[in-house]
Coordinates of C-alpha atoms in Angstrom, one line a residue:
Chain T
M20 CA 2.0 3.4 -2.0
S21 CA 1.2 4.5 -5.5
L22 CA 4.0 4.4 -8.1
A23 CA 4.3 8.2 -8.4
A24 CA 4.4 8.7 -4.6
E25 CA 7.0 5.9 -4.4
A26 CA 9.3 7.5 -7.0
F27 CA 8.9 10.9 -5.2
V28 CA 9.8 9.4 -1.8
S29 CA 12.8 7.6 -3.2
Q30 CA 14.1 10.7 -4.7
I31 CA 13.8 12.6 -1.5
A32 CA 15.1 9.7 0.5
A33 CA 18.2 9.5 -1.4
A34 CA 19.0 13.1 -0.7
E35 CA 19.3 12.9 3.1
P36 CA 21.2 10.6 5.3
W37 CA 19.5 8.6 8.1
P38 CA 18.7 11.0 11.0
E39 CA 19.3 10.3 14.6
N40 CA 15.7 10.8 15.6
A41 CA 14.0 8.3 13.5
T42 CA 11.0 6.8 15.3
L43 CA 9.0 3.6 14.8
Y44 CA 5.3 3.7 15.9
Q45 CA 3.3 0.7 17.2
P46 CA 0.3 0.2 19.4
L47 CA 0.7 0.1 23.2
K48 CA 2.9 -2.8 24.0
E49 CA 1.5 -4.0 27.3
D50 CA -2.2 -3.7 26.7
Q51 CA -3.1 -3.2 23.1
I52 CA -0.8 -4.7 20.6
L53 CA -1.9 -8.0 19.0
L54 CA 0.2 -11.0 17.9
S55 CA 0.3 -10.2 14.1
D56 CA 1.1 -6.5 14.7
C57 CA 3.8 -7.3 17.2
A58 CA 5.3 -9.7 14.8
S59 CA 5.4 -7.2 11.9
S60 CA 6.8 -4.5 14.2
L61 CA 9.6 -6.8 15.6
A62 CA 10.5 -7.8 12.0
V63 CA 11.0 -4.1 11.1
Q64 CA 13.0 -3.5 14.2
A65 CA 15.2 -6.5 13.5
Y66 CA 15.7 -5.3 10.0
L67 CA 16.7 -1.8 11.0
R68 CA 19.1 -3.2 13.6
M69 CA 20.6 -5.5 11.0
C70 CA 21.3 -2.5 8.8
G71 CA 22.8 -0.6 11.8
L72 CA 20.2 2.1 11.6
P73 CA 19.1 3.6 15.0
V74 CA 15.4 3.9 15.6
Q75 CA 13.3 4.8 18.7
V76 CA 10.3 2.7 19.4
V77 CA 7.3 4.8 20.4
C78 CA 4.0 3.3 21.5
R79 CA 0.8 5.1 20.7
A80 CA -2.8 4.0 21.0
N81 CA -3.8 5.3 17.6
A82 CA -0.8 4.0 15.7
E83 CA -3.0 2.1 13.3
Y84 CA -4.8 5.3 12.3
M85 CA -1.7 7.3 12.0
S86 CA -0.1 4.9 9.6
P87 CA -0.4 6.0 5.9
S88 CA -1.6 2.5 4.8
G89 CA -3.4 1.5 7.9
K90 CA -0.8 -1.1 8.8
I91 CA 1.6 -1.4 11.7
P92 CA 4.4 -0.6 12.0
F93 CA 5.4 2.6 10.4
I94 CA 8.5 4.7 10.7
H95 CA 8.9 8.5 10.8
V96 CA 12.2 9.5 9.2
G97 CA 13.0 13.1 8.6
N98 CA 9.8 14.4 7.1
Q99 CA 8.7 11.1 5.6
V100 CA 6.4 8.4 6.9
V101 CA 6.7 4.8 5.5
S102 CA 4.8 1.8 6.6
E103 CA 5.2 -2.0 6.3
L104 CA 8.4 -4.0 5.8
G105 CA 8.4 -4.0 2.0
P106 CA 8.2 -0.2 1.4
I107 CA 10.6 0.3 4.4
V108 CA 13.2 -2.0 2.7
Q109 CA 12.9 0.0 -0.5
F110 CA 13.2 3.3 1.5
T111 CA 16.4 2.3 3.2
K112 CA 17.7 1.0 -0.1
A113 CA 17.2 4.5 -1.6
K114 CA 19.3 5.8 1.3
G115 CA 22.0 3.4 0.4
H116 CA 21.5 0.7 3.1
S117 CA 20.7 -2.8 1.8
L118 CA 21.1 -6.3 3.1
S119 CA 20.4 -8.2 -0.2
D120 CA 22.9 -6.6 -2.5
G121 CA 25.2 -9.6 -2.4
L122 CA 22.6 -12.0 -3.7
D123 CA 22.5 -13.2 -7.2
D124 CA 19.2 -13.2 -9.3
V125 CA 18.2 -16.8 -8.4
Q126 CA 18.8 -16.1 -4.7
R127 CA 16.9 -12.9 -4.8
A128 CA 13.9 -14.7 -6.5
E129 CA 14.0 -17.3 -3.7
M130 CA 14.2 -14.6 -1.0
K131 CA 11.2 -12.8 -2.4
A132 CA 9.3 -16.1 -2.7
Y133 CA 10.0 -17.1 0.9
M134 CA 9.0 -13.7 2.2
E135 CA 5.7 -14.1 0.4
L136 CA 5.4 -17.6 1.9
V137 CA 5.7 -16.0 5.4
N138 CA 3.2 -13.3 4.6
N139 CA 0.8 -15.7 2.9
M140 CA 0.8 -18.5 5.4
L141 CA 2.2 -17.3 8.8
L142 CA 0.7 -13.9 8.9
T143 CA -2.6 -15.1 7.6
A144 CA -2.6 -17.9 10.2
E145 CA -1.9 -15.4 12.9
L146 CA -4.8 -13.2 11.8
F147 CA -7.1 -16.3 11.6
I148 CA -6.2 -17.5 15.1
Q149 CA -6.6 -14.0 16.5
W150 CA -9.9 -13.1 14.9
C151 CA -11.7 -16.2 13.5
D152 CA -11.2 -18.4 16.5
D153 CA -14.1 -17.5 18.8
A154 CA -12.3 -18.3 22.0
T155 CA -9.2 -16.3 21.2
A156 CA -11.2 -13.4 19.8
A157 CA -13.4 -13.1 22.8
E158 CA -10.7 -13.6 25.5
I159 CA -7.7 -11.8 23.9
S160 CA -8.1 -10.0 20.6
R161 CA -11.3 -8.0 21.2
P162 CA -10.4 -6.8 24.7
R163 CA -6.9 -5.9 23.8
Y164 CA -7.7 -4.2 20.5
S165 CA -10.2 -1.9 22.1
S166 CA -8.6 -1.4 25.5
P167 CA -7.7 2.3 25.0
Y168 CA -11.3 3.2 24.2
S169 CA -14.4 3.5 26.3
W170 CA -17.8 2.1 25.8
P171 CA -19.5 2.0 23.2
L172 CA -16.6 2.8 20.9
N173 CA -14.6 -0.2 22.1
N174 CA -17.3 -2.7 21.1
I175 CA -17.9 -1.0 17.7
L176 CA -14.2 -0.9 16.7
A177 CA -13.5 -4.4 17.9
Y178 CA -16.4 -6.0 16.1
Q179 CA -15.7 -3.9 13.0
K180 CA -12.1 -5.2 12.9
Q181 CA -13.2 -8.7 13.4
W182 CA -15.8 -8.5 10.7
E183 CA -13.2 -7.1 8.2
V184 CA -10.7 -9.8 9.0
R185 CA -13.3 -12.6 8.6
R186 CA -14.4 -11.2 5.3
K187 CA -10.8 -11.3 4.1
M188 CA -10.4 -14.8 5.3
N189 CA -13.5 -15.9 3.3
A190 CA -12.2 -14.1 0.2
I191 CA -8.9 -15.9 0.2
G192 CA -10.4 -19.3 0.9
W193 CA -9.5 -19.7 4.6
G194 CA -13.0 -19.1 5.8
G195 CA -13.9 -22.8 5.9
K196 CA -10.8 -23.9 7.6
T197 CA -10.7 -25.4 11.1
L198 CA -8.1 -24.5 13.7
E199 CA -6.5 -27.9 13.3
Q200 CA -6.0 -27.2 9.5
V201 CA -4.5 -23.8 10.2
Y202 CA -2.0 -25.4 12.7
E203 CA -1.2 -27.9 10.0
D204 CA -0.5 -25.1 7.5
V205 CA 1.7 -23.4 10.0
S206 CA 3.7 -26.6 10.5
Q207 CA 4.0 -27.0 6.8
C208 CA 5.3 -23.4 6.5
C209 CA 7.8 -23.9 9.3
Q210 CA 8.9 -27.1 7.8
A211 CA 9.6 -25.3 4.5
L212 CA 11.5 -22.6 6.4
S213 CA 13.4 -25.1 8.4
Q214 CA 14.4 -27.0 5.2
R215 CA 15.6 -23.9 3.5
L216 CA 17.6 -22.8 6.6
G217 CA 19.2 -26.2 7.1
T218 CA 22.3 -25.8 9.2
Q219 CA 23.3 -22.4 8.0
P220 CA 23.4 -19.5 10.4
Y221 CA 21.1 -17.3 8.2
F222 CA 18.9 -18.1 5.2
F223 CA 21.5 -16.9 2.7
S224 CA 24.5 -18.3 4.5
K225 CA 26.6 -15.8 6.4
Q226 CA 24.8 -12.5 6.2
P227 CA 21.3 -11.8 7.4
T228 CA 18.8 -10.4 4.9
E229 CA 15.2 -9.0 5.2
L230 CA 14.0 -12.6 5.0
D231 CA 15.8 -13.4 8.2
A232 CA 14.3 -10.3 9.9
L233 CA 10.8 -11.2 8.8
V234 CA 11.1 -14.8 9.9
F235 CA 12.6 -13.8 13.2
G236 CA 9.9 -11.3 13.8
H237 CA 7.1 -13.8 13.4
L238 CA 8.6 -16.9 15.0
F239 CA 10.0 -15.0 18.1
T240 CA 6.6 -13.3 18.7
I241 CA 4.7 -16.6 18.4
I242 CA 7.0 -18.4 20.8
T243 CA 7.0 -15.7 23.4
T244 CA 3.3 -14.8 23.3
R245 CA 0.7 -16.5 25.4
L246 CA -2.5 -17.4 23.6
T247 CA -5.5 -19.4 24.8
S248 CA -3.8 -22.5 23.5
G249 CA -0.1 -23.1 23.4
E250 CA -0.4 -25.3 20.3
L251 CA 1.0 -22.8 17.9
A252 CA 4.2 -22.2 19.9
E253 CA 4.6 -25.9 20.4
R254 CA 4.5 -26.6 16.7
I255 CA 7.2 -24.1 16.1
K256 CA 9.3 -25.3 19.0
G257 CA 9.4 -28.7 17.2
F258 CA 11.9 -27.3 14.7
S259 CA 15.2 -27.0 16.6
N260 CA 17.1 -25.1 13.9
L261 CA 14.4 -22.4 13.8
L262 CA 14.7 -22.1 17.6
S263 CA 18.4 -21.7 17.5
F264 CA 18.0 -19.2 14.6
C265 CA 15.7 -17.0 16.7
R266 CA 18.0 -17.2 19.7
R267 CA 21.0 -16.3 17.6
I268 CA 19.4 -13.2 16.2
E269 CA 18.1 -12.2 19.6
Q270 CA 21.6 -12.5 21.1
T271 CA 23.3 -10.7 18.2
Y272 CA 21.0 -7.8 17.6
F273 CA 18.8 -7.4 20.7
E274 CA 21.1 -8.4 23.6
D275 CA 22.9 -5.1 23.9
K276 CA 19.6 -3.3 24.5
S277 CA 18.4 -5.8 27.1
S278 CA 21.8 -5.7 28.9
S279 CA 21.8 -2.0 29.1
T280 CA 18.3 -1.6 30.6
Chain A
M11 CA -9.6 -49.9 -8.2
A12 CA -12.8 -48.4 -7.1
T13 CA -14.8 -46.2 -9.5
P14 CA -12.8 -43.1 -10.3
D15 CA -13.5 -39.8 -8.7
E16 CA -15.5 -37.3 -10.8
L17 CA -14.3 -33.8 -11.5
F18 CA -16.6 -31.1 -12.7
C19 CA -14.9 -28.2 -14.4
W20 CA -15.4 -25.3 -16.8
E21 CA -15.3 -25.9 -20.5
G22 CA -12.2 -25.2 -22.5
D23 CA -11.5 -22.7 -25.2
F24 CA -8.6 -21.0 -27.0
G25 CA -6.7 -24.3 -27.0
L26 CA -7.0 -24.9 -23.3
P27 CA -8.7 -27.8 -21.6
S28 CA -10.5 -25.3 -19.3
V29 CA -10.7 -21.6 -19.1
S30 CA -10.6 -21.3 -15.3
T31 CA -7.3 -21.2 -13.5
E32 CA -8.3 -23.5 -10.7
C33 CA -9.8 -26.1 -13.0
L34 CA -6.6 -26.0 -15.2
L35 CA -4.5 -26.5 -12.1
V36 CA -6.4 -29.6 -11.0
L37 CA -6.5 -31.1 -14.5
A38 CA -2.8 -30.5 -14.9
Y39 CA -2.0 -32.1 -11.6
A40 CA -4.2 -35.1 -12.3
Q41 CA -2.4 -35.6 -15.6
F42 CA 1.1 -35.2 -14.0
A43 CA 0.3 -37.7 -11.3
G44 CA -1.5 -40.1 -13.6
A45 CA -4.7 -39.9 -11.6
P46 CA -7.7 -41.4 -13.4
L47 CA -10.5 -38.9 -13.1
K48 CA -13.8 -38.8 -14.9
V49 CA -13.9 -35.3 -16.1
H50 CA -17.2 -33.5 -16.8
K51 CA -16.7 -30.3 -18.7
I52 CA -19.8 -28.2 -18.1
S53 CA -20.6 -24.5 -18.4
N54 CA -23.3 -24.4 -15.7
P55 CA -21.9 -24.1 -12.2
W56 CA -25.3 -24.9 -10.7
R57 CA -25.0 -28.4 -12.1
S58 CA -21.8 -29.1 -10.0
P59 CA -22.3 -30.9 -6.7
S60 CA -20.9 -27.9 -4.7
G61 CA -22.4 -25.1 -6.8
S62 CA -19.1 -23.8 -8.0
L63 CA -16.3 -25.1 -10.3
P64 CA -14.0 -26.9 -10.0
A65 CA -15.6 -29.6 -7.8
L66 CA -14.4 -33.1 -7.1
R67 CA -16.9 -35.8 -6.1
T68 CA -15.0 -38.6 -4.5
N69 CA -16.2 -42.1 -4.5
Q70 CA -17.2 -41.7 -0.9
N71 CA -19.6 -39.0 -2.1
E72 CA -17.6 -36.2 -0.5
T73 CA -17.3 -33.0 -2.4
L74 CA -14.1 -30.9 -2.5
T75 CA -13.9 -27.4 -4.0
R76 CA -10.5 -25.9 -3.1
P77 CA -7.7 -26.9 -5.5
A78 CA -5.4 -27.4 -2.6
D79 CA -7.9 -29.8 -0.9
I80 CA -8.3 -31.7 -4.2
I81 CA -4.6 -32.1 -4.6
I82 CA -4.2 -33.3 -1.0
H83 CA -7.0 -35.9 -1.6
L84 CA -5.2 -37.2 -4.7
R85 CA -2.0 -37.4 -2.8
K86 CA -3.6 -39.5 -0.1
Q87 CA -4.8 -41.9 -2.8
K88 CA -1.1 -42.3 -3.9
F89 CA -1.3 -40.0 -6.9
N90 CA 1.6 -37.8 -5.9
A91 CA 3.4 -35.8 -8.5
D92 CA 5.8 -34.5 -5.9
Y93 CA 7.1 -37.9 -4.9
D94 CA 10.6 -37.3 -6.3
L95 CA 11.1 -33.9 -4.9
S96 CA 13.7 -33.3 -2.2
A97 CA 12.6 -31.6 1.0
K98 CA 14.2 -28.3 -0.1
E99 CA 12.4 -28.5 -3.5
G100 CA 9.1 -29.1 -1.7
A101 CA 9.9 -26.0 0.4
D102 CA 10.6 -23.9 -2.7
S103 CA 7.3 -25.1 -4.2
L104 CA 5.4 -23.8 -1.3
A105 CA 7.3 -20.5 -1.4
F106 CA 6.7 -19.9 -5.2
I107 CA 3.0 -20.8 -4.9
S108 CA 2.7 -18.2 -2.2
L109 CA 4.5 -15.7 -4.4
M110 CA 2.0 -16.3 -7.2
E111 CA -0.9 -16.0 -4.9
E112 CA 0.3 -12.7 -3.4
K113 CA 1.6 -11.0 -6.5
L114 CA 0.1 -12.6 -9.6
V115 CA -3.4 -13.4 -8.7
P116 CA -4.6 -9.8 -8.0
A117 CA -3.3 -8.8 -11.5
L118 CA -5.1 -11.7 -13.1
I119 CA -8.3 -10.9 -11.4
Y120 CA -7.9 -7.3 -12.6
T121 CA -7.1 -8.4 -16.2
F122 CA -10.0 -10.7 -16.7
W123 CA -12.8 -9.3 -14.4
V124 CA -12.2 -5.7 -13.5
E125 CA -10.5 -4.0 -16.5
P126 CA -13.6 -2.7 -18.4
K127 CA -12.6 -3.6 -22.0
N128 CA -11.4 -7.1 -21.2
Y129 CA -14.4 -7.9 -19.0
V130 CA -17.0 -6.7 -21.5
E131 CA -15.5 -8.0 -24.7
L132 CA -14.0 -11.2 -23.5
T133 CA -15.0 -12.5 -20.1
R134 CA -18.6 -11.6 -20.0
S135 CA -19.3 -12.4 -23.6
W136 CA -17.6 -15.8 -23.2
Y137 CA -19.6 -16.8 -20.1
S138 CA -22.9 -15.4 -21.5
E139 CA -22.4 -17.5 -24.7
H140 CA -21.5 -20.7 -22.9
M141 CA -24.0 -20.6 -20.1
P142 CA -27.5 -21.9 -20.5
F143 CA -30.2 -19.3 -21.0
P144 CA -31.5 -18.0 -17.7
L145 CA -28.1 -18.1 -16.0
S146 CA -26.3 -16.2 -18.7
L147 CA -28.4 -13.1 -17.8
F148 CA -27.2 -12.7 -14.2
L149 CA -24.5 -15.1 -13.4
P150 CA -21.6 -13.4 -15.2
G151 CA -22.5 -10.1 -13.4
R152 CA -22.6 -11.9 -10.1
M153 CA -19.2 -13.5 -10.7
Q154 CA -17.8 -10.1 -11.6
R155 CA -19.0 -8.6 -8.4
H156 CA -17.6 -11.5 -6.4
Q157 CA -14.2 -11.1 -8.1
L158 CA -14.2 -7.3 -7.6
D159 CA -15.0 -7.8 -3.9
K160 CA -12.2 -10.3 -3.7
L161 CA -9.7 -7.9 -5.3
R162 CA -10.9 -5.2 -2.9
L163 CA -10.3 -7.5 0.1
L164 CA -6.9 -8.6 -1.2
R165 CA -5.8 -5.0 -1.6
E166 CA -7.5 -4.0 1.6
D167 CA -9.1 -1.0 -0.2
A168 CA -12.8 -0.9 0.0
S169 CA -13.2 1.8 -2.6
L170 CA -11.0 0.2 -5.3
E171 CA -12.1 0.9 -8.8
A172 CA -10.6 0.1 -12.2
G173 CA -8.1 2.8 -13.2
D174 CA -4.7 3.4 -14.8
E175 CA -2.8 3.8 -11.5
L176 CA -4.2 0.6 -10.0
E177 CA -3.4 -1.2 -13.3
K178 CA 0.2 0.0 -13.2
E179 CA 0.8 -1.1 -9.6
L180 CA -0.8 -4.5 -10.1
Y181 CA 1.0 -5.1 -13.4
R182 CA 4.3 -4.0 -12.0
D183 CA 4.0 -6.6 -9.2
A184 CA 2.8 -9.3 -11.7
M185 CA 5.6 -8.6 -14.1
E186 CA 8.1 -8.9 -11.3
C187 CA 6.5 -12.2 -10.3
I188 CA 6.7 -13.5 -13.8
N189 CA 10.3 -12.5 -14.1
L190 CA 11.1 -14.3 -10.8
L191 CA 9.4 -17.4 -12.0
S192 CA 11.3 -17.2 -15.3
Q193 CA 14.6 -16.9 -13.4
R194 CA 13.7 -19.9 -11.3
L195 CA 12.8 -22.0 -14.3
G196 CA 15.9 -21.0 -16.2
S197 CA 16.4 -23.4 -19.2
Q198 CA 15.0 -26.4 -17.5
K199 CA 12.0 -28.2 -18.9
F200 CA 10.0 -28.2 -15.6
F201 CA 10.7 -26.4 -12.4
F202 CA 12.3 -29.4 -10.7
G203 CA 14.1 -31.4 -13.4
D204 CA 12.5 -33.6 -16.0
S205 CA 9.2 -34.5 -14.5
P206 CA 6.4 -32.0 -13.6
S207 CA 5.3 -31.4 -10.0
S208 CA 2.5 -29.5 -8.3
L209 CA 4.4 -26.2 -8.7
D210 CA 4.3 -26.8 -12.5
A211 CA 0.6 -27.4 -12.2
Y212 CA 0.1 -24.1 -10.3
V213 CA 2.3 -22.0 -12.7
F214 CA 0.5 -23.6 -15.7
G215 CA -2.9 -23.0 -14.3
H216 CA -2.2 -19.3 -13.7
L217 CA -0.2 -18.4 -16.8
A218 CA -1.9 -20.5 -19.5
P219 CA -5.2 -18.5 -19.6
L220 CA -3.3 -15.3 -19.6
L221 CA -1.2 -16.6 -22.5
K222 CA -3.9 -18.0 -24.7
S223 CA -7.0 -15.8 -24.2
R224 CA -7.8 -13.2 -26.8
L225 CA -7.6 -10.1 -24.6
P226 CA -8.4 -6.7 -26.1
N227 CA -6.2 -4.9 -23.5
A228 CA -3.2 -7.2 -23.4
K229 CA -0.4 -5.4 -21.6
L230 CA 0.3 -8.2 -19.2
Q231 CA -0.1 -10.8 -21.9
Q232 CA 2.5 -9.1 -24.0
H233 CA 5.0 -9.1 -21.2
L234 CA 4.3 -12.8 -20.6
K235 CA 4.7 -13.6 -24.3
S236 CA 8.1 -11.8 -24.3
V237 CA 9.3 -14.2 -21.6
E238 CA 10.4 -17.1 -23.8
N239 CA 11.0 -19.9 -21.3
L240 CA 7.6 -19.6 -19.6
T241 CA 5.8 -19.4 -23.0
H242 CA 7.5 -22.6 -24.1
F243 CA 6.8 -24.1 -20.7
C244 CA 3.0 -23.6 -21.2
S245 CA 3.0 -24.8 -24.8
D246 CA 5.0 -27.9 -23.9
I247 CA 2.6 -28.9 -21.2
L248 CA -0.4 -28.3 -23.5
L249 CA 1.2 -30.4 -26.3
L250 CA 2.4 -33.2 -24.0
Y251 CA -0.6 -33.5 -21.6
F252 CA -3.5 -32.0 -23.4
P253 CA -2.9 -32.8 -27.1
R254 CA -6.5 -33.1 -28.0
D255 CA -7.4 -29.7 -26.8
A256 CA -4.4 -28.1 -28.4
R257 CA -5.2 -29.8 -31.7
E258 CA -8.9 -29.0 -31.6
N259 CA -8.3 -25.3 -31.4
S260 CA -5.6 -25.3 -34.0
N261 CA -8.2 -26.7 -36.4
Q262 CA -10.7 -24.1 -35.4
K263 CA -8.2 -21.3 -35.9
P264 CA -8.5 -20.8 -39.7
S265 CA -12.3 -20.7 -39.5
S266 CA -12.3 -18.2 -36.8
A267 CA -9.6 -16.0 -38.1
A268 CA -11.7 -12.9 -38.8
E269 CA -13.1 -11.2 -35.8
A270 CA -16.7 -11.3 -37.0
G271 CA -16.2 -15.0 -37.9
G272 CA -15.0 -15.6 -34.4
D273 CA -18.6 -16.4 -33.6
G274 CA -18.8 -18.5 -36.7
D275 CA -19.0 -21.8 -34.9
E276 CA -21.4 -20.5 -32.4
V277 CA -23.9 -18.9 -34.8
P278 CA -26.2 -21.9 -35.4
Y279 CA -26.7 -22.5 -31.7
K280 CA -27.0 -18.8 -31.1
R281 CA -29.7 -18.4 -33.7
R282 CA -31.6 -21.4 -32.4
K283 CA -31.4 -20.0 -28.9
Q284 CA -32.6 -16.6 -30.1
L285 CA -35.5 -18.2 -32.0
L286 CA -36.5 -20.4 -29.1
S287 CA -36.4 -17.5 -26.6
A288 CA -38.4 -15.3 -28.9
L289 CA -41.0 -18.0 -29.4
F290 CA -41.2 -18.5 -25.7
A291 CA -41.6 -14.9 -25.0
L292 CA -44.3 -14.6 -27.6
G293 CA -46.2 -17.6 -26.2
A294 CA -46.0 -16.2 -22.7
M295 CA -47.3 -12.8 -23.7
L296 CA -50.1 -14.3 -25.7
S297 CA -51.3 -16.7 -23.0
Y298 CA -51.2 -13.9 -20.5
A299 CA -53.2 -11.7 -22.8
F300 CA -55.8 -14.4 -23.3
L301 CA -56.1 -15.3 -19.7
T302 CA -56.7 -11.8 -18.5
G303 CA -59.0 -10.9 -21.3
I304 CA -57.0 -8.0 -22.7
V305 CA -57.1 -9.7 -26.1
S306 CA -60.2 -11.3 -27.2
I307 CA -61.1 -13.4 -30.2
Q308 CA -64.4 -13.2 -32.1
H309 CA -66.3 -16.0 -30.4
Q310 CA -65.4 -14.8 -27.0
Q311 CA -66.7 -11.2 -27.5
G312 CA -69.6 -12.1 -25.2
A313 CA -67.0 -12.7 -22.5
L314 CA -66.5 -8.9 -22.3
L315 CA -70.0 -8.4 -21.2
E316 CA -70.2 -11.5 -18.9
P317 CA -68.0 -10.5 -16.0
P318 CA -70.6 -8.2 -14.4
H319 CA -73.1 -11.1 -14.4
H320 CA -70.6 -13.6 -13.1
N321 CA -70.7 -12.3 -9.5
P322 CA -74.4 -12.4 -8.8
E323 CA -74.5 -15.9 -10.4
Q324 CA -71.7 -17.1 -8.2
D325 CA -73.4 -15.6 -5.1
E326 CA -76.6 -17.4 -6.0
E327 CA -74.6 -20.6 -6.4
D328 CA -72.8 -20.2 -3.1
G329 CA -75.8 -19.0 -1.2

């Protein structure tokens, strides 16, 4: 969002409390949504649950086009629409709900740095595996991404998206990487996260923050999603403290929903 | 030890060993780790083994271009500046490098390559002056288009153009990143204690050009200059690890104090280049004129009448 729009949204956000009918939009869960979008969506859902803010998850085939920035997920609160975790965190902060108020400056710097680490390495690796690996792209990504549409639109949209992602990978220097190298990068990233987490329950000891939500979203999705090769999930399962971290958050924040359904 | 690896990188200026972030990063890491490298400072990327700079040619004749790959290669050869880091510090390095790539790099691309005044007066003129003749005509433009495309892909906005609002957004993120780095550095000499590591190399590589270049539109530079610990950090690394380059430029400073005199050292070469290119152009035009007969000299006046006769003569010869 531009600066002026952000300031405007913050002002309006501060005026109203969180409504009961807030909705979160994502692509169709069974057939359409891809790994990277599912991870981002789960991260936002985890964050909102951690803040204690109720939100309804609605699946729509054109969620990506409805979103103001083109990214999934986005939330519709009152008469405002906000997409992506960063702006959503600021939006909830303007409404008075924040998880990172108790952190001092150095910790906040580390939290932001680790969030960028997840975005820079994990999210990029997910996009690479989905769209730049020919096997995965042909078997999973293209069919799923274009499933709501009929021929020839499905082909056009799928190849367009693939082309866009491949161009971005080339621009950031991931174009020449092999799948092995990408798995290595993911291992390195998880090792860094594992080191930072150590034996604590959350990244900043007792209370979860947006970093915990983001890491949970990505790791849980990777572990529970079936891809053409199970290598990625295996690499993450090698870090036991990350596994127990995911299980802990699932039990604390998502269990009540699964037990009631 | 086998012959040292060769590193090709951009030339230096403004007191820096090299003007490019990636080259500075690799040079700094090599100095920190004590890796013996044969450094070729060139201003013609087509002369490098991979066609772009930086490029490392190892002694197995392999060529590496990405700074991360070069650092991994040096580490494998036991030149490791991160040897003393604890596991948590290694994790923090990775996190802060990612922070810089996401928040600072777009603003740096904008400052040097997209912002119109900076690009025209500093970047393009520097590259045109330092590159050899035919390349200086088109290569800076090509590099600018490549950087603009990269910025567009990073921001995922295909119609991105230079403008005040974009500048404010990018600079806001970059200033936040600089403040976060400053908070992490605190009052220490280097990011992790007394000896520099790869994170120090990355921070130095990204901040030093911003700090030292003579930018016409210097908003981000002023913010960086106001952050004392990072300014001292960069100057200390320059003095400790690149003393020759820091000294060379401080000697040049008095002579290039005036803006017009900023070209003072370059003028002899510039005039010579201009003279040579003018002579070459003149020679080319004259030889073309003679060969096609547009211009004729006295004793060749008959040549103007000959062409009609040539053909029948040739036919006779052929037939």
